[in-house]
Coordinates of C-alpha atoms in Angstrom, one line a residue:
X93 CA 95.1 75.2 93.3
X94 CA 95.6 74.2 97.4
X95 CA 92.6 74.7 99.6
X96 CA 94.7 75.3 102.9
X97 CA 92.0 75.7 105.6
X98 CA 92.6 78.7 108.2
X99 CA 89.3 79.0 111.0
X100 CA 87.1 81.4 109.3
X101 CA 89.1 82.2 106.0
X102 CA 89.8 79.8 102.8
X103 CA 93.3 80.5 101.0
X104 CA 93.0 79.7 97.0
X105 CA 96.9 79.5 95.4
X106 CA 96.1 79.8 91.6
X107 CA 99.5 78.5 90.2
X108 CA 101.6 79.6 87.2
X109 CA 99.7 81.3 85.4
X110 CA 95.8 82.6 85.1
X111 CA 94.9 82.1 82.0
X112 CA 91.3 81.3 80.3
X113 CA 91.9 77.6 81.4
X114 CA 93.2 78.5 85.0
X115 CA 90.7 81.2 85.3
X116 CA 87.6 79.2 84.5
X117 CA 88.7 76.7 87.7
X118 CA 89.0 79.7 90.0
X119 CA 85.7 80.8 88.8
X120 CA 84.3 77.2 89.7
X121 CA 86.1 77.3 93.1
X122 CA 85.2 80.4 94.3
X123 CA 81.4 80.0 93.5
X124 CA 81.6 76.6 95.3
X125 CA 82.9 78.4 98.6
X126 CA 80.0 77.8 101.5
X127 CA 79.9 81.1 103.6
X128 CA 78.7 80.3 106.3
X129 CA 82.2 78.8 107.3
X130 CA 84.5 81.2 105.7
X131 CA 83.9 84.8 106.1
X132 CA 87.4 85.5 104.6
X133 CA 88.8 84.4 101.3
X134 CA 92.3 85.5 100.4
X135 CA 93.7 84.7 97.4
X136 CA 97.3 83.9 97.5
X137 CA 99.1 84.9 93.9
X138 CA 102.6 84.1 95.1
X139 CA 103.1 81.5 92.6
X140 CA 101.4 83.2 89.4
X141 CA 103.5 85.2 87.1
X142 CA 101.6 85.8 84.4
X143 CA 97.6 86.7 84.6
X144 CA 95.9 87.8 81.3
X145 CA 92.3 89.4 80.8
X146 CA 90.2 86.2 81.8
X147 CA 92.1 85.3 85.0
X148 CA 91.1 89.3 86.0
X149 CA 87.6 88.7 85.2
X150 CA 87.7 85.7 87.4
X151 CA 89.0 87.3 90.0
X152 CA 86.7 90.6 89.9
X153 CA 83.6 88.1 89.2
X154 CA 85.2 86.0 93.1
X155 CA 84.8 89.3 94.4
X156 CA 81.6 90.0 93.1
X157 CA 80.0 87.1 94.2
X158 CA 81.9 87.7 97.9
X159 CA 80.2 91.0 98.3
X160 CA 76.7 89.1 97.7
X161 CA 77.7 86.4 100.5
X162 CA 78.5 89.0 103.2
X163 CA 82.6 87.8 102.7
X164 CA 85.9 89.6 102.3
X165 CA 88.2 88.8 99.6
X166 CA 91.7 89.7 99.5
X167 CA 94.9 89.6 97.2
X168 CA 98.0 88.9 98.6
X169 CA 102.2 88.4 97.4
X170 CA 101.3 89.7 93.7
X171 CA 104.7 89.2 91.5
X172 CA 106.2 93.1 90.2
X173 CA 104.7 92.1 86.7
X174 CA 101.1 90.8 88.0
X175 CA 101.0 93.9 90.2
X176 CA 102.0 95.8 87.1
X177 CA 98.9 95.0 85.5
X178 CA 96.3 95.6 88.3
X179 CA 98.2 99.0 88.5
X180 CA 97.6 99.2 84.6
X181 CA 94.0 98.0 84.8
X182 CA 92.7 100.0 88.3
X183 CA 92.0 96.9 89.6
X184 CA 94.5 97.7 92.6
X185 CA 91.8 100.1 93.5
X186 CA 89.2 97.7 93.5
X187 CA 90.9 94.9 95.8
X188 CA 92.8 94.9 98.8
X189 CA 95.9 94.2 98.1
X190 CA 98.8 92.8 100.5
X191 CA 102.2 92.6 100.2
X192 CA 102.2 89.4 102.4
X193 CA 99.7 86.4 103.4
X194 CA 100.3 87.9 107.4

């Protein structure tokens, strides 16, 4: 996963897939994200095609712990099938949810 820098926002690119292993380093990256310098974290799921039930507990616990820091955090370029799932799950009515990183 890249930590690309942007101002006031951190971009996190889980790769592959986010699975119990790949999940459990999100979980540890997002919970290590200081606040006070990025008040927007977008998550950047262009290059995941797969995501099973711990990488969307990883991701609603990121968001979880954004709400209690006063951040935003954002999904962007989710894949037909990953977007498939949140559909499936009613997580796309949880998250906001891009089409693009713009």
């Amino acid at each position: 996963m890249a930590f690309p820098n942007y101002q006031q926002r951190i971009v996190l690119q889980p790769q592959n897939c986010l699975d119990s292993q790949a999940s459990t380093i999100l979980q540890q990256q997002l919970a290590a994200i200081a606040p006070d310098r990025h008040k927007l974290w977008v998550i950047d799921m262009s290059d995941v095609d797969f995501i099973d039930s711990s990488g969307l507990c990883a991701l609603v616990g990121g968001l979880n712990i954004a709400r209690q820091r006063g951040c935003r955090l954002v999904i962007c370029n989710l894949s037909a099938t990953v977007r498939l799932i949140f559909e499936i799950t009613q997580l796309d009515q949880l998250f906001e949810i891009f089409d693009s990183f713009d």
